[in-house]
PDB file of N, CA and C in Angstrom:
ATOM      1  N   UNK S 473     -73.891 112.540-126.464  1.00 70.00           N
ATOM      2  CA  UNK S 473     -73.434 113.694-125.703  1.00 70.00           C
ATOM      3  C   UNK S 473     -73.161 113.318-124.242  1.00 70.00           C
ATOM      4  N   UNK S 474     -73.950 112.368-123.694  1.00 65.00           N
ATOM      5  CA  UNK S 474     -73.803 111.993-122.286  1.00 65.00           C
ATOM      6  C   UNK S 474     -73.320 110.556-122.112  1.00 65.00           C
ATOM      7  N   UNK S 475     -72.845 109.934-123.181  1.00 67.00           N
ATOM      8  CA  UNK S 475     -72.339 108.574-123.089  1.00 67.00           C
ATOM      9  C   UNK S 475     -73.365 107.547-123.525  1.00 67.00           C
ATOM     10  N   UNK S 476     -73.056 106.299-123.238  1.00 66.00           N
ATOM     11  CA  UNK S 476     -73.923 105.193-123.636  1.00 66.00           C
ATOM     12  C   UNK S 476     -75.272 105.276-122.929  1.00 66.00           C
ATOM     13  N   UNK S 477     -76.303 104.812-123.618  1.00 62.00           N
ATOM     14  CA  UNK S 477     -77.645 104.792-123.029  1.00 62.00           C
ATOM     15  C   UNK S 477     -77.686 103.731-121.938  1.00 62.00           C
ATOM     16  N   UNK S 478     -78.166 104.123-120.781  1.00 62.00           N
ATOM     17  CA  UNK S 478     -78.325 103.191-119.666  1.00 62.00           C
ATOM     18  C   UNK S 478     -79.395 103.740-118.741  1.00 62.00           C
ATOM     19  N   UNK S 479     -79.904 102.891-117.893  1.00 60.00           N
ATOM     20  CA  UNK S 479     -80.864 103.355-116.905  1.00 60.00           C
ATOM     21  C   UNK S 479     -82.287 102.972-117.212  1.00 60.00           C
ATOM     22  N   UNK S 480     -82.688 103.028-118.459  1.00 65.00           N
ATOM     23  CA  UNK S 480     -84.031 102.621-118.832  1.00 65.00           C
ATOM     24  C   UNK S 480     -85.133 103.544-118.362  1.00 65.00           C
ATOM     25  N   UNK S 481     -84.793 104.707-117.835  1.00 62.00           N
ATOM     26  CA  UNK S 481     -85.807 105.666-117.440  1.00 62.00           C
ATOM     27  C   UNK S 481     -86.327 105.515-116.023  1.00 62.00           C
ATOM     28  N   UNK S 482     -85.871 104.511-115.322  1.00 70.00           N
ATOM     29  CA  UNK S 482     -86.317 104.321-113.949  1.00 70.00           C
ATOM     30  C   UNK S 482     -85.326 104.965-112.985  1.00 70.00           C
ATOM     31  N   UNK S 483     -85.715 105.085-111.744  1.00 76.00           N
ATOM     32  CA  UNK S 483     -84.870 105.756-110.741  1.00 76.00           C
ATOM     33  C   UNK S 483     -83.756 104.821-110.282  1.00 76.00           C
ATOM     34  N   UNK S 484     -82.856 104.500-111.203  1.00 85.00           N
ATOM     35  CA  UNK S 484     -81.710 103.663-110.869  1.00 85.00           C
ATOM     36  C   UNK S 484     -80.425 104.447-111.118  1.00 85.00           C
ATOM     37  N   UNK S 485     -79.299 103.830-110.857  1.00 86.00           N
ATOM     38  CA  UNK S 485     -78.016 104.537-110.943  1.00 86.00           C
ATOM     39  C   UNK S 485     -77.755 105.123-112.328  1.00 86.00           C
ATOM     40  N   UNK S 486     -78.077 104.387-113.394  1.00 85.00           N
ATOM     41  CA  UNK S 486     -77.845 104.888-114.744  1.00 85.00           C
ATOM     42  C   UNK S 486     -78.662 106.124-115.058  1.00 85.00           C
ATOM     43  N   UNK S 487     -79.922 106.107-114.668  1.00 87.00           N
ATOM     44  CA  UNK S 487     -80.793 107.260-114.908  1.00 87.00           C
ATOM     45  C   UNK S 487     -80.357 108.448-114.066  1.00 87.00           C
ATOM     46  N   UNK S 488     -80.038 108.208-112.805  1.00 89.00           N
ATOM     47  CA  UNK S 488     -79.572 109.308-111.950  1.00 89.00           C
ATOM     48  C   UNK S 488     -78.299 109.939-112.508  1.00 89.00           C
ATOM     49  N   UNK S 489     -77.394 109.117-113.016  1.00 88.00           N
ATOM     50  CA  UNK S 489     -76.151 109.634-113.593  1.00 88.00           C
ATOM     51  C   UNK S 489     -76.447 110.526-114.799  1.00 88.00           C
ATOM     52  N   UNK S 490     -77.351 110.080-115.685  1.00 89.00           N
ATOM     53  CA  UNK S 490     -77.712 110.875-116.854  1.00 89.00           C
ATOM     54  C   UNK S 490     -78.367 112.193-116.446  1.00 89.00           C
ATOM     55  N   UNK S 491     -79.354 112.130-115.542  1.00 91.00           N
ATOM     56  CA  UNK S 491     -80.063 113.346-115.136  1.00 91.00           C
ATOM     57  C   UNK S 491     -79.104 114.316-114.450  1.00 91.00           C
ATOM     58  N   UNK S 492     -78.198 113.806-113.652  1.00 93.00           N
ATOM     59  CA  UNK S 492     -77.211 114.669-112.993  1.00 93.00           C
ATOM     60  C   UNK S 492     -76.307 115.345-114.035  1.00 93.00           C
ATOM     61  N   UNK S 493     -75.831 114.594-115.019  1.00 92.00           N
ATOM     62  CA  UNK S 493     -74.976 115.163-116.069  1.00 92.00           C
ATOM     63  C   UNK S 493     -75.741 116.209-116.879  1.00 92.00           C
ATOM     64  N   UNK S 494     -76.999 115.932-117.192  1.00 92.00           N
ATOM     65  CA  UNK S 494     -77.827 116.882-117.939  1.00 92.00           C
ATOM     66  C   UNK S 494     -78.007 118.162-117.132  1.00 92.00           C
ATOM     67  N   UNK S 495     -78.330 118.022-115.854  1.00 94.00           N
ATOM     68  CA  UNK S 495     -78.540 119.193-114.993  1.00 94.00           C
ATOM     69  C   UNK S 495     -77.256 119.999-114.822  1.00 94.00           C
ATOM     70  N   UNK S 496     -76.124 119.330-114.756  1.00 95.00           N
ATOM     71  CA  UNK S 496     -74.851 120.054-114.665  1.00 95.00           C
ATOM     72  C   UNK S 496     -74.613 120.896-115.909  1.00 95.00           C
ATOM     73  N   UNK S 497     -74.973 120.366-117.072  1.00 93.00           N
ATOM     74  CA  UNK S 497     -74.736 121.075-118.328  1.00 93.00           C
ATOM     75  C   UNK S 497     -75.778 122.160-118.592  1.00 93.00           C
ATOM     76  N   UNK S 498     -77.058 121.862-118.342  1.00 93.00           N
ATOM     77  CA  UNK S 498     -78.132 122.773-118.738  1.00 93.00           C
ATOM     78  C   UNK S 498     -78.831 123.490-117.585  1.00 93.00           C
ATOM     79  N   UNK S 499     -78.550 123.100-116.343  1.00 93.00           N
ATOM     80  CA  UNK S 499     -79.147 123.763-115.194  1.00 93.00           C
ATOM     81  C   UNK S 499     -80.622 123.481-115.000  1.00 93.00           C
ATOM     82  N   UNK S 500     -81.089 122.402-115.599  1.00 92.00           N
ATOM     83  CA  UNK S 500     -82.497 122.013-115.481  1.00 92.00           C
ATOM     84  C   UNK S 500     -82.615 120.512-115.701  1.00 92.00           C
ATOM     85  N   UNK S 501     -83.795 119.992-115.414  1.00 91.00           N
ATOM     86  CA  UNK S 501     -84.063 118.589-115.688  1.00 91.00           C
ATOM     87  C   UNK S 501     -84.435 118.422-117.156  1.00 91.00           C
ATOM     88  N   UNK S 502     -84.171 117.253-117.743  1.00 90.00           N
ATOM     89  CA  UNK S 502     -84.648 117.002-119.101  1.00 90.00           C
ATOM     90  C   UNK S 502     -86.177 117.083-119.142  1.00 90.00           C
ATOM     91  N   UNK S 503     -86.730 117.481-120.266  1.00 85.00           N
ATOM     92  CA  UNK S 503     -88.184 117.621-120.383  1.00 85.00           C
ATOM     93  C   UNK S 503     -88.918 116.328-120.045  1.00 85.00           C
ATOM     94  N   UNK S 504     -88.316 115.188-120.337  1.00 84.00           N
ATOM     95  CA  UNK S 504     -88.965 113.888-120.128  1.00 84.00           C
ATOM     96  C   UNK S 504     -88.968 113.428-118.682  1.00 84.00           C
ATOM     97  N   UNK S 505     -88.318 114.134-117.810  1.00 86.00           N
ATOM     98  CA  UNK S 505     -88.173 113.702-116.420  1.00 86.00           C
ATOM     99  C   UNK S 505     -89.512 113.687-115.700  1.00 86.00           C
ATOM    100  N   UNK S 506     -89.781 112.604-115.013  1.00 84.00           N
ATOM    101  CA  UNK S 506     -90.998 112.511-114.196  1.00 84.00           C
ATOM    102  C   UNK S 506     -90.798 113.350-112.946  1.00 84.00           C
ATOM    103  N   UNK S 507     -91.481 114.441-112.876  1.00 81.00           N
ATOM    104  CA  UNK S 507     -91.331 115.336-111.728  1.00 81.00           C
ATOM    105  C   UNK S 507     -92.155 114.891-110.523  1.00 81.00           C
ATOM    106  N   UNK S 508     -92.950 113.859-110.687  1.00 82.00           N
ATOM    107  CA  UNK S 508     -93.663 113.295-109.545  1.00 82.00           C
ATOM    108  C   UNK S 508     -92.746 112.371-108.746  1.00 82.00           C
ATOM    109  N   UNK S 509     -91.590 112.042-109.277  1.00 84.00           N
ATOM    110  CA  UNK S 509     -90.595 111.251-108.562  1.00 84.00           C
ATOM    111  C   UNK S 509     -89.604 112.200-107.904  1.00 84.00           C
ATOM    112  N   UNK S 510     -89.049 111.848-106.762  1.00 86.00           N
ATOM    113  CA  UNK S 510     -88.067 112.731-106.111  1.00 86.00           C
ATOM    114  C   UNK S 510     -86.724 112.710-106.844  1.00 86.00           C
ATOM    115  N   UNK S 511     -86.054 113.833-106.858  1.00 89.00           N
ATOM    116  CA  UNK S 511     -84.742 113.957-107.507  1.00 89.00           C
ATOM    117  C   UNK S 511     -83.762 114.684-106.584  1.00 89.00           C
ATOM    118  N   UNK S 512     -83.530 114.148-105.388  1.00 91.00           N
ATOM    119  CA  UNK S 512     -82.642 114.832-104.441  1.00 91.00           C
ATOM    120  C   UNK S 512     -81.194 114.914-104.921  1.00 91.00           C
ATOM    121  N   UNK S 513     -80.807 114.060-105.845  1.00 92.00           N
ATOM    122  CA  UNK S 513     -79.431 114.018-106.336  1.00 92.00           C
ATOM    123  C   UNK S 513     -79.089 115.180-107.270  1.00 92.00           C
ATOM    124  N   UNK S 514     -80.063 116.029-107.613  1.00 93.00           N
ATOM    125  CA  UNK S 514     -79.798 117.237-108.417  1.00 93.00           C
ATOM    126  C   UNK S 514     -80.286 118.501-107.717  1.00 93.00           C
ATOM    127  N   UNK S 515     -80.670 118.386-106.457  1.00 91.00           N
ATOM    128  CA  UNK S 515     -81.212 119.543-105.730  1.00 91.00           C
ATOM    129  C   UNK S 515     -80.219 120.698-105.655  1.00 91.00           C
ATOM    130  N   UNK S 516     -78.932 120.399-105.708  1.00 94.00           N
ATOM    131  CA  UNK S 516     -77.919 121.455-105.669  1.00 94.00           C
ATOM    132  C   UNK S 516     -77.707 122.123-107.028  1.00 94.00           C
ATOM    133  N   UNK S 517     -78.308 121.578-108.088  1.00 93.00           N
ATOM    134  CA  UNK S 517     -78.103 122.090-109.447  1.00 93.00           C
ATOM    135  C   UNK S 517     -79.338 122.730-110.062  1.00 93.00           C
ATOM    136  N   UNK S 518     -80.500 122.357-109.569  1.00 90.00           N
ATOM    137  CA  UNK S 518     -81.763 122.748-110.194  1.00 90.00           C
ATOM    138  C   UNK S 518     -82.621 123.499-109.183  1.00 90.00           C
ATOM    139  N   UNK S 519     -83.293 124.537-109.629  1.00 87.00           N
ATOM    140  CA  UNK S 519     -84.187 125.285-108.745  1.00 87.00           C
ATOM    141  C   UNK S 519     -85.271 124.356-108.201  1.00 87.00           C
ATOM    142  N   UNK S 520     -85.623 124.538-106.943  1.00 84.00           N
ATOM    143  CA  UNK S 520     -86.603 123.662-106.293  1.00 84.00           C
ATOM    144  C   UNK S 520     -87.916 123.603-107.064  1.00 84.00           C
ATOM    145  N   UNK S 521     -88.353 124.721-107.599  1.00 79.00           N
ATOM    146  CA  UNK S 521     -89.614 124.756-108.346  1.00 79.00           C
ATOM    147  C   UNK S 521     -89.553 123.852-109.572  1.00 79.00           C
ATOM    148  N   UNK S 522     -88.372 123.690-110.155  1.00 80.00           N
ATOM    149  CA  UNK S 522     -88.213 122.841-111.333  1.00 80.00           C
ATOM    150  C   UNK S 522     -88.243 121.356-110.994  1.00 80.00           C
ATOM    151  N   UNK S 523     -88.127 121.025-109.722  1.00 80.00           N
ATOM    152  CA  UNK S 523     -88.164 119.629-109.305  1.00 80.00           C
ATOM    153  C   UNK S 523     -89.586 119.120-109.121  1.00 80.00           C
ATOM    154  N   UNK S 524     -90.556 120.010-109.171  1.00 74.00           N
ATOM    155  CA  UNK S 524     -91.944 119.643-108.907  1.00 74.00           C
ATOM    156  C   UNK S 524     -92.780 119.691-110.173  1.00 74.00           C
ATOM    157  N   UNK S 525     -93.754 118.817-110.263  1.00 66.00           N
ATOM    158  CA  UNK S 525     -94.682 118.834-111.388  1.00 66.00           C
ATOM    159  C   UNK S 525     -95.718 119.920-111.145  1.00 66.00           C
ATOM    160  N   UNK S 526     -95.807 120.876-112.054  1.00 65.00           N
ATOM    161  CA  UNK S 526     -96.799 121.944-111.933  1.00 65.00           C
ATOM    162  C   UNK S 526     -98.190 121.417-112.252  1.00 65.00           C
ATOM    163  N   UNK S 527     -98.246 120.398-113.081  1.00 61.00           N
ATOM    164  CA  UNK S 527     -99.504 119.788-113.501  1.00 61.00           C
ATOM    165  C   UNK S 527     -99.183 118.356-113.924  1.00 61.00           C
ATOM    166  N   UNK S 528    -100.193 117.519-114.065  1.00 62.00           N
ATOM    167  CA  UNK S 528     -99.929 116.159-114.544  1.00 62.00           C
ATOM    168  C   UNK S 528     -99.199 116.194-115.887  1.00 62.00           C
ATOM    169  N   UNK S 529     -98.232 115.319-116.043  1.00 59.00           N
ATOM    170  CA  UNK S 529     -97.451 115.263-117.275  1.00 59.00           C
ATOM    171  C   UNK S 529     -98.112 114.289-118.248  1.00 59.00           C
ATOM    172  N   UNK S 530     -99.286 114.644-118.734  1.00 64.00           N
ATOM    173  CA  UNK S 530    -100.081 113.753-119.567  1.00 64.00           C
ATOM    174  C   UNK S 530     -99.426 113.453-120.904  1.00 64.00           C
ATOM    175  N   UNK S 531     -98.598 114.345-121.405  1.00 65.00           N
ATOM    176  CA  UNK S 531     -97.938 114.122-122.688  1.00 65.00           C
ATOM    177  C   UNK S 531     -96.967 112.946-122.629  1.00 65.00           C
ATOM    178  N   UNK S 532     -96.635 112.496-121.444  1.00 57.00           N
ATOM    179  CA  UNK S 532     -95.689 111.393-121.300  1.00 57.00           C
ATOM    180  C   UNK S 532     -96.367 110.045-121.499  1.00 57.00           C
ATOM    181  N   UNK S 533     -97.687 110.017-121.589  1.00 54.00           N
ATOM    182  CA  UNK S 533     -98.400 108.739-121.695  1.00 54.00           C
ATOM    183  C   UNK S 533     -98.885 108.496-123.089  1.00 54.00           C
TER     184      UNK S 533
END
């Protein structure tokens, strides 16, 4: 849906491109997104509260 897999999940150009495309389509970050990392490149698309981790994302470990 968003093209070839790239980025590897780290805060690099490939991951930023995917997260930006996802936010443009769905208006939110993907569930897997680490909200403890900054995401200024989608601040214009996603509500500020959605950019922050409400609690530790323990399910990711």
